[in-house]
CSV table of C-alpha atoms and ligand atoms in Angstrom, one decimal:
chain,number,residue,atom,x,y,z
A,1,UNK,CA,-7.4,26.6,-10.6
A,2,UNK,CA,-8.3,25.5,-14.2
A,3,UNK,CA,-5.2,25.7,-16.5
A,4,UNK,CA,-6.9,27.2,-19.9
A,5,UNK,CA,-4.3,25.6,-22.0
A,6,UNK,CA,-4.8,21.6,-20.9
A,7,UNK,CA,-7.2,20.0,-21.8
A,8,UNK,CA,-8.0,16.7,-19.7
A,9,UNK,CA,-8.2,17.6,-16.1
A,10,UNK,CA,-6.8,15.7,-13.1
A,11,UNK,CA,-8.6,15.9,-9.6
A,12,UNK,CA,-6.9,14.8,-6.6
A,13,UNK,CA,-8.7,14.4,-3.6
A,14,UNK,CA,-6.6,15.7,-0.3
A,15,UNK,CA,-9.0,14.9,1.9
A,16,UNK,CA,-9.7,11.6,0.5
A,17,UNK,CA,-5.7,11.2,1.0
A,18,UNK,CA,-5.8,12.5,4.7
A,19,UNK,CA,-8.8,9.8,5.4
A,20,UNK,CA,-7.0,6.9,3.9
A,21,UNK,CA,-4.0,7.4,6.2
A,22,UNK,CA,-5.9,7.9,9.3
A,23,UNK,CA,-8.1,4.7,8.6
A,24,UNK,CA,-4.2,3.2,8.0
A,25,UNK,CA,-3.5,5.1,11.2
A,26,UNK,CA,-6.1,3.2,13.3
A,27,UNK,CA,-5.5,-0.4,12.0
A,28,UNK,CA,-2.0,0.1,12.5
A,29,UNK,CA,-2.1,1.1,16.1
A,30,UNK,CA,-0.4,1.3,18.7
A,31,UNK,CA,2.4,1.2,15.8
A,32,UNK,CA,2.7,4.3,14.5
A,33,UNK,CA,2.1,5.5,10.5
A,34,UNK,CA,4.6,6.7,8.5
A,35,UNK,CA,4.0,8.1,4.6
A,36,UNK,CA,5.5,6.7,1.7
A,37,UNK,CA,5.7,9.8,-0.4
A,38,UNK,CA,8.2,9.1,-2.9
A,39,UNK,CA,8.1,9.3,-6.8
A,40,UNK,CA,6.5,12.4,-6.4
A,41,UNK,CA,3.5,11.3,-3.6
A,42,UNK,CA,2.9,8.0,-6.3
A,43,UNK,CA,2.9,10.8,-9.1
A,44,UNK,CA,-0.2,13.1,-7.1
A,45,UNK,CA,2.7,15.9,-6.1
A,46,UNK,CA,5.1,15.9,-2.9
A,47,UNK,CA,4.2,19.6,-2.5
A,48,UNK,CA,0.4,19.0,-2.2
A,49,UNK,CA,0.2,14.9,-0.1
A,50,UNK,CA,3.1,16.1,2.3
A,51,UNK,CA,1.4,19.1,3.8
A,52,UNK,CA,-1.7,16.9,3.8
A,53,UNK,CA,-0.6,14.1,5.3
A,54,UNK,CA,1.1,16.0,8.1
A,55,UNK,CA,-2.3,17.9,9.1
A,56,UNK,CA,-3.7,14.3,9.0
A,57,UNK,CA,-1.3,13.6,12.0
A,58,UNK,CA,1.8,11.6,9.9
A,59,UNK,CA,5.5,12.2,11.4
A,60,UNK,CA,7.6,10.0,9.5
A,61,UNK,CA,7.9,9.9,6.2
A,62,UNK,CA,9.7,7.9,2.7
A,63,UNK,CA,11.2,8.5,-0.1
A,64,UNK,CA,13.3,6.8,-2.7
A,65,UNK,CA,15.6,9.8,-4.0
A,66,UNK,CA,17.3,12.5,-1.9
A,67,UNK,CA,16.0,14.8,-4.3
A,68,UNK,CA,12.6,13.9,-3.1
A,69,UNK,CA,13.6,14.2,0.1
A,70,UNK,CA,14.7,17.6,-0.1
A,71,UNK,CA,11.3,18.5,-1.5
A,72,UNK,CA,9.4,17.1,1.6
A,73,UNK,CA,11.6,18.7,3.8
A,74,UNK,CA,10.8,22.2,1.9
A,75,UNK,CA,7.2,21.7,2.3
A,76,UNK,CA,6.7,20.4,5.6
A,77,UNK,CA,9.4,22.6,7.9
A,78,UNK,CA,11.9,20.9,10.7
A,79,UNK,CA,9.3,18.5,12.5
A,80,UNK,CA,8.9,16.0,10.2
A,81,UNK,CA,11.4,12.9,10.3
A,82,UNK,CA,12.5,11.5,6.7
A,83,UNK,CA,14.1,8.8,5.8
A,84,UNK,CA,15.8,8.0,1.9
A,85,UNK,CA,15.1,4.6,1.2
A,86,UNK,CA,17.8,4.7,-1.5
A,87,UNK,CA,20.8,4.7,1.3
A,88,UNK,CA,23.4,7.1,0.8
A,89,UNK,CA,23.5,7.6,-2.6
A,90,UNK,CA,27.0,7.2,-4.5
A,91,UNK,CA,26.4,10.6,-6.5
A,92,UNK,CA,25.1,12.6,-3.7
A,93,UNK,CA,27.0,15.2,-1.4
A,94,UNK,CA,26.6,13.7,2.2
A,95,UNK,CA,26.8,16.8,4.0
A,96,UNK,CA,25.4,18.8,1.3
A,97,UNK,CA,22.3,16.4,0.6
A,98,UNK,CA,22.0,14.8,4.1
A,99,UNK,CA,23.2,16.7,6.9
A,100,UNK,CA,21.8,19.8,5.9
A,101,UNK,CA,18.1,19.2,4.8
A,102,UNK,CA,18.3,16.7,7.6
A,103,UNK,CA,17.6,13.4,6.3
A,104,UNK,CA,18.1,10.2,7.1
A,105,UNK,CA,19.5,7.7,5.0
A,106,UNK,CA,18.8,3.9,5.0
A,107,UNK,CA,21.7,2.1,5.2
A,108,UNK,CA,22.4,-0.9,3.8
A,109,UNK,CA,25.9,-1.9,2.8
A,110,UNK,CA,29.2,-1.6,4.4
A,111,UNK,CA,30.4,1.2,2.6
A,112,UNK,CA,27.6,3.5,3.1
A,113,UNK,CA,28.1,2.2,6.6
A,114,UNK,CA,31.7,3.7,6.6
A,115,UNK,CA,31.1,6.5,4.3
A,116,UNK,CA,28.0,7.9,7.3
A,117,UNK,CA,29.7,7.2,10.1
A,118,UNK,CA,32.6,8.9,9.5
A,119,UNK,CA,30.9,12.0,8.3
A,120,UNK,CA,28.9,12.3,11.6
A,121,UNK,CA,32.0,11.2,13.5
A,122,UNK,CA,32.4,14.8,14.8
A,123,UNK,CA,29.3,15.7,14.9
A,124,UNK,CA,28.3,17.2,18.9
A,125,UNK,CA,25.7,14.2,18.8
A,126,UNK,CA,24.5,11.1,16.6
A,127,UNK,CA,22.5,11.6,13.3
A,128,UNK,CA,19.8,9.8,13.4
A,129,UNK,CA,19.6,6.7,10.6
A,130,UNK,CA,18.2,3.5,9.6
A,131,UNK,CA,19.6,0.1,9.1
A,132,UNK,CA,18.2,-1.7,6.2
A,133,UNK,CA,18.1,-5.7,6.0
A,134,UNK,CA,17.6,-7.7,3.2
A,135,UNK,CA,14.7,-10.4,3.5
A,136,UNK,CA,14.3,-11.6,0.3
A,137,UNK,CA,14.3,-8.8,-2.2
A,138,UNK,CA,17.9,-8.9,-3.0
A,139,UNK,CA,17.8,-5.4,-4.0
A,140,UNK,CA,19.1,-3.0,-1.5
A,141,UNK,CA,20.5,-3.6,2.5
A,142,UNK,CA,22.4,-6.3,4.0
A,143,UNK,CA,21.7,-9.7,3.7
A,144,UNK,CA,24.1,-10.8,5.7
A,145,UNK,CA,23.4,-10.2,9.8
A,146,UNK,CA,26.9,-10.4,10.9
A,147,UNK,CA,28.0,-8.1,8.1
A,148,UNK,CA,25.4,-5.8,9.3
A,149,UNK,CA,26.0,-5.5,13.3
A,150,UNK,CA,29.9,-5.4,12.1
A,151,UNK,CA,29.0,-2.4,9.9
A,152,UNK,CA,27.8,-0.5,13.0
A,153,UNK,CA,30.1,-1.6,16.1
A,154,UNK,CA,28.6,-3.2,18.9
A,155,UNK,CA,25.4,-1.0,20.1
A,156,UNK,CA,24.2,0.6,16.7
A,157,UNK,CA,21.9,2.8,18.8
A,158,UNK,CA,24.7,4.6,20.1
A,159,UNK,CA,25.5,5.8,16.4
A,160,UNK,CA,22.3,7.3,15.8
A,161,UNK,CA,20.4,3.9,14.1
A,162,UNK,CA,16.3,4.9,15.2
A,163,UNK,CA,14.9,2.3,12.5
A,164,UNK,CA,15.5,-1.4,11.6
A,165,UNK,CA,13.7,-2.2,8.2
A,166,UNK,CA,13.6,-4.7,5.5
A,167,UNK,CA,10.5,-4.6,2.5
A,168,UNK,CA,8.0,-7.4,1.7
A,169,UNK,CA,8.1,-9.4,-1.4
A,170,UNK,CA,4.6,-10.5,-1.7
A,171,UNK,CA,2.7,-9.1,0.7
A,172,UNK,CA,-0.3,-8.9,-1.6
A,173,UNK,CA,-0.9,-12.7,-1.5
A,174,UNK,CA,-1.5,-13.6,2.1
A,175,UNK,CA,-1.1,-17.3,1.4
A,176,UNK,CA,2.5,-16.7,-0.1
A,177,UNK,CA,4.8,-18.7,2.7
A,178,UNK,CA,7.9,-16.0,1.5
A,179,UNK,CA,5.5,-13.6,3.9
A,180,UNK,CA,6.0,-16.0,6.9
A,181,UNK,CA,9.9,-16.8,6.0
A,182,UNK,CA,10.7,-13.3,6.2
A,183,UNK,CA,8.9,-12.3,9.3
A,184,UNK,CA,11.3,-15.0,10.5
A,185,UNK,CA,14.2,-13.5,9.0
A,186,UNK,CA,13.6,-9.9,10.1
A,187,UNK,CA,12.8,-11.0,14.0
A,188,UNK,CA,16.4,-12.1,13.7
A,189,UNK,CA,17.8,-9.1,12.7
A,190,UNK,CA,15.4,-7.1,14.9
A,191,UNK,CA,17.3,-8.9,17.7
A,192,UNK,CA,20.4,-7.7,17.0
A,193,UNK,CA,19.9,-3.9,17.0
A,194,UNK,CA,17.9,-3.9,20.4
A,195,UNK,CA,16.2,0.1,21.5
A,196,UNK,CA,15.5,1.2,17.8
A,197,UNK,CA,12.3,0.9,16.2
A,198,UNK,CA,11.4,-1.3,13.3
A,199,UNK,CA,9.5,-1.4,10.5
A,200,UNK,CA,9.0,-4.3,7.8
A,201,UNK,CA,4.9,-3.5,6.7
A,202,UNK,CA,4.5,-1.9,3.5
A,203,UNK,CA,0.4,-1.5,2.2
A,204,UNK,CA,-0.9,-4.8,1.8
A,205,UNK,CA,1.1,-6.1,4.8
A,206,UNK,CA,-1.0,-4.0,7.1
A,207,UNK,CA,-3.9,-6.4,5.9
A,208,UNK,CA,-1.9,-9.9,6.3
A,209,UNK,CA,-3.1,-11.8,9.4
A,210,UNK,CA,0.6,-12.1,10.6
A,211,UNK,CA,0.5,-8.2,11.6
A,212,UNK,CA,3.6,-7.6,11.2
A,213,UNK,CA,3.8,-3.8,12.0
A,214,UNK,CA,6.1,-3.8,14.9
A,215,UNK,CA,7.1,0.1,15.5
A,216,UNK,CA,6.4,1.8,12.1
A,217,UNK,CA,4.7,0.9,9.2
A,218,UNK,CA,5.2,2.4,6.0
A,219,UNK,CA,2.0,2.2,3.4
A,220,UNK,CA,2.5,4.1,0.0
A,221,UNK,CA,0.0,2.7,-2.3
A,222,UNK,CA,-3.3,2.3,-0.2
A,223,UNK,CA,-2.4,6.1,0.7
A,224,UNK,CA,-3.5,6.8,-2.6
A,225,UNK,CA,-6.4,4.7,-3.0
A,226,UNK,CA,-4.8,1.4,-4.6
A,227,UNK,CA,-6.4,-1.4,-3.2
A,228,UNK,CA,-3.9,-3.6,-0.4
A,229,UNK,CA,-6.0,-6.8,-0.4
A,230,UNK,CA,-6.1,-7.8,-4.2
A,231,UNK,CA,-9.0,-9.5,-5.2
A,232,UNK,CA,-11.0,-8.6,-2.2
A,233,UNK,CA,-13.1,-5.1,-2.1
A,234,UNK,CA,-11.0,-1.9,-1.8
A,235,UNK,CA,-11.2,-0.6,1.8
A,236,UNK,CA,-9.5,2.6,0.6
A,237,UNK,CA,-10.6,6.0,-1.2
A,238,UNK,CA,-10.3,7.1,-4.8
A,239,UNK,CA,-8.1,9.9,-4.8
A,240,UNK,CA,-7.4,10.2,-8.4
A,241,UNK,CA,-10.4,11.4,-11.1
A,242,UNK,CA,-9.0,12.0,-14.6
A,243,UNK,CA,-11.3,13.6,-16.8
A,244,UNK,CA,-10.8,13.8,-20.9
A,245,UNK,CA,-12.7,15.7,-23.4
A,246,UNK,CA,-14.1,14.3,-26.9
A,247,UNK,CA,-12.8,16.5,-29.5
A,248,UNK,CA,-15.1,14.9,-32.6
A,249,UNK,CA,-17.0,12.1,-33.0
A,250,UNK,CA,-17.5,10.6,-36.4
A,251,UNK,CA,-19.6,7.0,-37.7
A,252,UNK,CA,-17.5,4.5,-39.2
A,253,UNK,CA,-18.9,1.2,-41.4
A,254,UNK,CA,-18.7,-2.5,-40.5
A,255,UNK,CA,-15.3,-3.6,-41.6
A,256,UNK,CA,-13.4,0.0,-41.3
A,257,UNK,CA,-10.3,0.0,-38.5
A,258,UNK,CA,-9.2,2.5,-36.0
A,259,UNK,CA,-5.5,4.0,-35.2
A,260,UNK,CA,-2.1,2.9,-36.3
A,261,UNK,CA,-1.6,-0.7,-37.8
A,262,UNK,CA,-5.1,-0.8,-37.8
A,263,UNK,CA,-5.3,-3.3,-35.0
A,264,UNK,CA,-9.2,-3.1,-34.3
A,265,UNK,CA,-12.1,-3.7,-36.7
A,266,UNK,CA,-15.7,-2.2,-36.4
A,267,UNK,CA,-17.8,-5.3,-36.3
A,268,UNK,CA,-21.1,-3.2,-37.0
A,269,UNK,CA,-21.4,0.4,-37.9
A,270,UNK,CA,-19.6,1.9,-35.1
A,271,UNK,CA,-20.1,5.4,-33.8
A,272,UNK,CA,-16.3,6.9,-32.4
A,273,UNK,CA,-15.4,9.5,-30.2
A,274,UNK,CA,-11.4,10.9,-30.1
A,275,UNK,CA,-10.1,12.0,-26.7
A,276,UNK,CA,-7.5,14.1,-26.1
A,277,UNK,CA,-5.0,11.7,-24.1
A,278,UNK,CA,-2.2,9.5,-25.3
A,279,UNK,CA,0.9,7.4,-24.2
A,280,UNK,CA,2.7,10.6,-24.3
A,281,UNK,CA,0.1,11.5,-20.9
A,282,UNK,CA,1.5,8.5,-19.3
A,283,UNK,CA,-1.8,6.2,-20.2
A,284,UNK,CA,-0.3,2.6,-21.4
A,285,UNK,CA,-0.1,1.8,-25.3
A,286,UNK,CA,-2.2,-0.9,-24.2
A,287,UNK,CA,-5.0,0.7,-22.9
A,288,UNK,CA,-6.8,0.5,-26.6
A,289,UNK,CA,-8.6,-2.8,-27.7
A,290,UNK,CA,-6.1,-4.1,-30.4
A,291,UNK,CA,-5.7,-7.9,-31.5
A,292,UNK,CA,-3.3,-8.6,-28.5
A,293,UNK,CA,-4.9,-6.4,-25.7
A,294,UNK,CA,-8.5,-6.3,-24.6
A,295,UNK,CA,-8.3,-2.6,-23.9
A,296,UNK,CA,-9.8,-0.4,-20.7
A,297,UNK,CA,-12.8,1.4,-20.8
A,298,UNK,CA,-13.9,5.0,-20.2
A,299,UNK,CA,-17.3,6.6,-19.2
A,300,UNK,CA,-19.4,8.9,-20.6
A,301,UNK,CA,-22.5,10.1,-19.5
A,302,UNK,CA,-22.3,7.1,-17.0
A,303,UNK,CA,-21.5,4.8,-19.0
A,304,UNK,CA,-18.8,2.6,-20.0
A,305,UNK,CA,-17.5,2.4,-23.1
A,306,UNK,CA,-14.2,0.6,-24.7
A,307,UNK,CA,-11.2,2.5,-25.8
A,308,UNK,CA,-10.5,0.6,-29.3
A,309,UNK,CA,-7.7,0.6,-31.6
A,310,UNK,CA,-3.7,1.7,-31.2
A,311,UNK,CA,-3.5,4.6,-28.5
A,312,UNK,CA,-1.5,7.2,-30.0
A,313,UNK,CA,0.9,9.8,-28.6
A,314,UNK,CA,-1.5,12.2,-27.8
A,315,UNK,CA,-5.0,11.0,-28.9
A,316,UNK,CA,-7.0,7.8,-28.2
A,317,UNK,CA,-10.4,6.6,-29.4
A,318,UNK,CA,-13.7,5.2,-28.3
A,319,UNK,CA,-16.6,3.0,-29.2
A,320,UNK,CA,-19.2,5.0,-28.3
A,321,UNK,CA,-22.0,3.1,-30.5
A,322,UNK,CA,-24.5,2.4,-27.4
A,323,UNK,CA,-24.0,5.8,-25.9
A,324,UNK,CA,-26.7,7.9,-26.8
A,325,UNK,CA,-26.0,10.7,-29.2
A,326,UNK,CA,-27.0,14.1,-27.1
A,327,UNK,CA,-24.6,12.8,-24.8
A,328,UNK,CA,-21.4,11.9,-26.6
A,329,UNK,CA,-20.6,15.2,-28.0
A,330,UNK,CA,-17.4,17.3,-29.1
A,331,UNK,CA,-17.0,18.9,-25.2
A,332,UNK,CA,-18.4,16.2,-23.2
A,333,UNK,CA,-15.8,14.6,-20.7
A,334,UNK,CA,-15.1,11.3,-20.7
A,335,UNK,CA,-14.0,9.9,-17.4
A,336,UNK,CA,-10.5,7.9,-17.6
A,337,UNK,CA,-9.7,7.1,-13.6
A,338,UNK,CA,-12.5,8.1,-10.7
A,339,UNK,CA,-15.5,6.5,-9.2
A,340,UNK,CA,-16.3,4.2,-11.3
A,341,UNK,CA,-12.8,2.8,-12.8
A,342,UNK,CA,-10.1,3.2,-10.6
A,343,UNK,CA,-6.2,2.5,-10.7
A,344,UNK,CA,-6.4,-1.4,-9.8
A,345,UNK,CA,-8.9,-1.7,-13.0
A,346,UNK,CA,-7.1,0.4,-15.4
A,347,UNK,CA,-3.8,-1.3,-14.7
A,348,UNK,CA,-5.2,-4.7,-15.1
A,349,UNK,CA,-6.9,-3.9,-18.4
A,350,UNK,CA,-3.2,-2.8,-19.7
A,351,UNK,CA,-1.4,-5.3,-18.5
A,352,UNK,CA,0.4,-3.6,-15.5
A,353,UNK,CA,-0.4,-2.2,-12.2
A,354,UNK,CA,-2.0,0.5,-10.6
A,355,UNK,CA,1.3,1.8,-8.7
A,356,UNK,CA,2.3,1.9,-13.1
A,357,UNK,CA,-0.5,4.3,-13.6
A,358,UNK,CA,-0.6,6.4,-10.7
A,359,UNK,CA,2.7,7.3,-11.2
A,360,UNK,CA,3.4,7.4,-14.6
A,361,UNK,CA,0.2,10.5,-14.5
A,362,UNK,CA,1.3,13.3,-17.2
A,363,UNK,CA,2.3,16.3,-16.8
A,364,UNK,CA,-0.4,17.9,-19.5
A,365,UNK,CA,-3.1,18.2,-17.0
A,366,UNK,CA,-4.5,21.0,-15.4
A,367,UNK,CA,-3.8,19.3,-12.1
A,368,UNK,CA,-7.4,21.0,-9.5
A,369,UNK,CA,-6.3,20.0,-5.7
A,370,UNK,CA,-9.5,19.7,-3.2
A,371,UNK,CA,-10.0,19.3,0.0
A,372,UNK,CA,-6.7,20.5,1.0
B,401,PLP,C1,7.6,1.7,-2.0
B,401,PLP,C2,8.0,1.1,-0.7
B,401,PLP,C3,7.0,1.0,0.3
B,401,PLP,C4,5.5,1.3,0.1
B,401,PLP,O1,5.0,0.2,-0.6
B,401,PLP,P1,3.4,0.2,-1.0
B,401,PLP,O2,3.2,-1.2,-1.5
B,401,PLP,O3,3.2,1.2,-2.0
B,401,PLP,O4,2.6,0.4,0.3
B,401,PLP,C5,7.4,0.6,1.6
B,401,PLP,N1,8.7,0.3,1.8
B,401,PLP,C6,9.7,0.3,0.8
B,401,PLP,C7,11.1,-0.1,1.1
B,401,PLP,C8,9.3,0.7,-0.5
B,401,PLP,O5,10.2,0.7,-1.5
């Protein structure tokens, strides 16, 4: 599996995937769990999560682009039910993109409304669809109710709407009272398209006291070992390990700096170790310790150690001082993302998110798929 040419290597855990969505599975029930697979399965590959999720038992599954879709469709055969979260897409080929790879688009405005149903119009029956409502996002679907039953005619179901939806703004912070307000707001809408399923619960949702997973719920994130309930322990499985090799090590005096701009200073005599990974292998700029970001940390040889100065395109560097010598050699790996730091951490420490790093993961890894 090894790609000779790459040199960090990317695990990704399949099994610990197929886990994370059944333990999703059971907390959801009796609602059933859908996948949220787009942006390439949160940058872990739609041709590898897909197939694995659907051995785990998932149906239905998400994604943003109809690109996406068609690659989900490819991988997993006729049975599996897909949705485009994007709508109809204004550049896309309805028949050509839609009809044929049989996917089903999210509606929500008018003119996708009109632009769908006459395409299926004479069609032998209704394709199926899904209605999007706006809560609160003010992004994508309708958030106005009368505009939305209007778009549809009087019993949407008869047109082929399965799914009701609309997305959380803050479902991540259980006290936030948006959570409550647009549980209230979707019940409303939910009303008016009566003998369709809905579905408003994204990850962290699933963990909110309110429950609000109706019919379907639709976790991405935790899927991939993110953690749902913030600040509370991770009830979910790594399913990332990125590994990086040192390619020298040198010592450096008190007083000397590291990288571009020389943003950090060796405050003793410092011992360094370069790894081969940059920006340009999705890792943040800020994941080095400069004088405006505090910098992530790596381990070697079980322990941790900071990633100091710039990061650059390809290379970054770490303090590797109080790591002993034998075992911070050219060769050794250095562990970026597994058991011991995971997304949440790493995207705190650079100043974004773990959804950031998962997908933004480069494409100069030899990428080793287990437990598939
Ligand atoms: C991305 C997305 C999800 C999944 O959200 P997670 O927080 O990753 O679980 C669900 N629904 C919609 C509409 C989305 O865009």
């Amino acid at each position: 599996m090894r790609d000779p040419g790459a040199a960090g290597v990317l695990t990704i855990d399949l099994a610990a995937l197929a886990q994370n969505w059944r333990l999703l599975a059971q907390r959801a029930a009796p609602a059933e769990c859908g996948a949220v697979v787009k942006a390439n399965a949160y940058g872990i590959g739609i041709e590898a999560a897909a197939p694995a999720l659907y051995r785990a038992g998932c149906r239905t599954f998400f994604v943003a682009h109809v690109s996406e879709g068609k690659r989900v469709r490819a991988a997993l055969g006729d049975d599996a039910i897909i949705y485009v979260l994007n709508g109809l897409e204004t550049t896309a080929d309805a028949r050509e993109d839609y009809l044929a790879p049989a996917l089903r688009p999210v509606i929500g405005s008018k003119s996708e409304a009109a632009r769908w149903l006459q395409l299926v119009a004479n069609q032998a029956s209704p394709l199926p669809y899904a209605i999007h409502i706006d809560t609160g996002m003010n992004r994508l679907g309708f958030a106005n109710l009368t505009e939305a039953s209007g778009a549809f005619g009087s019993l949407a179901a008869d047109t082929g709407a399965a799914l009701a939806m609309s997305h959380f703004v803050s479902s991540e912070e259980p006290l936030n009272p948006l959570n409550d307000a647009q549980i209230a707001r979707f019940e409303a809408a939910r009303a008016l398209f009566p003998g369709i399923q809905a579905s408003l619960a994204n990850s962290s949702a699933q963990f909110l006291a309110q429950r609000p997973n109706y019919d379907l719920v639709r976790p991405g994130y935790a899927l991939y070992g993110g953690n749902p309930t913030p600040g509370q322990p991770n009830p979910m499985q790594a399913t990332v390990t990125l590994e990086i090799p040192i390619q020298q090590t040198r010592w450096i005096e008190a007083g000397e700096t590291v990288g571009y701009n020389a943003q950090w200073t060796a405050q003793r005599r410092t011992r360094l170790a370069t790894l081969l990974v940059g920006y340009a292998d999705g890792l943040p700029r800020t994941a080095g310790a400069t004088r405006d970001y505090p910098g992530a940390d790596v381990v070697i040889a079980g322990r941790r150690c900071a990633l100091v100065g710039r990061m650059s395109m390809d290379l970054c560097v770490a303090d590797i001082t109080d790591i002993p010598e034998d075992d911070a050699r050219p060769g050794a790996f250095a562990q970026v993302l597994g058991d011991q730091i995971g997304i949440d951490e790493l995207g705190a420490r650079c100043g974004t998110i773990g959804y950031h790093i998962l997908t933004s993961l480069g494409s100069r890894y030899a990428r080793v798929y287990r437990g598939g």
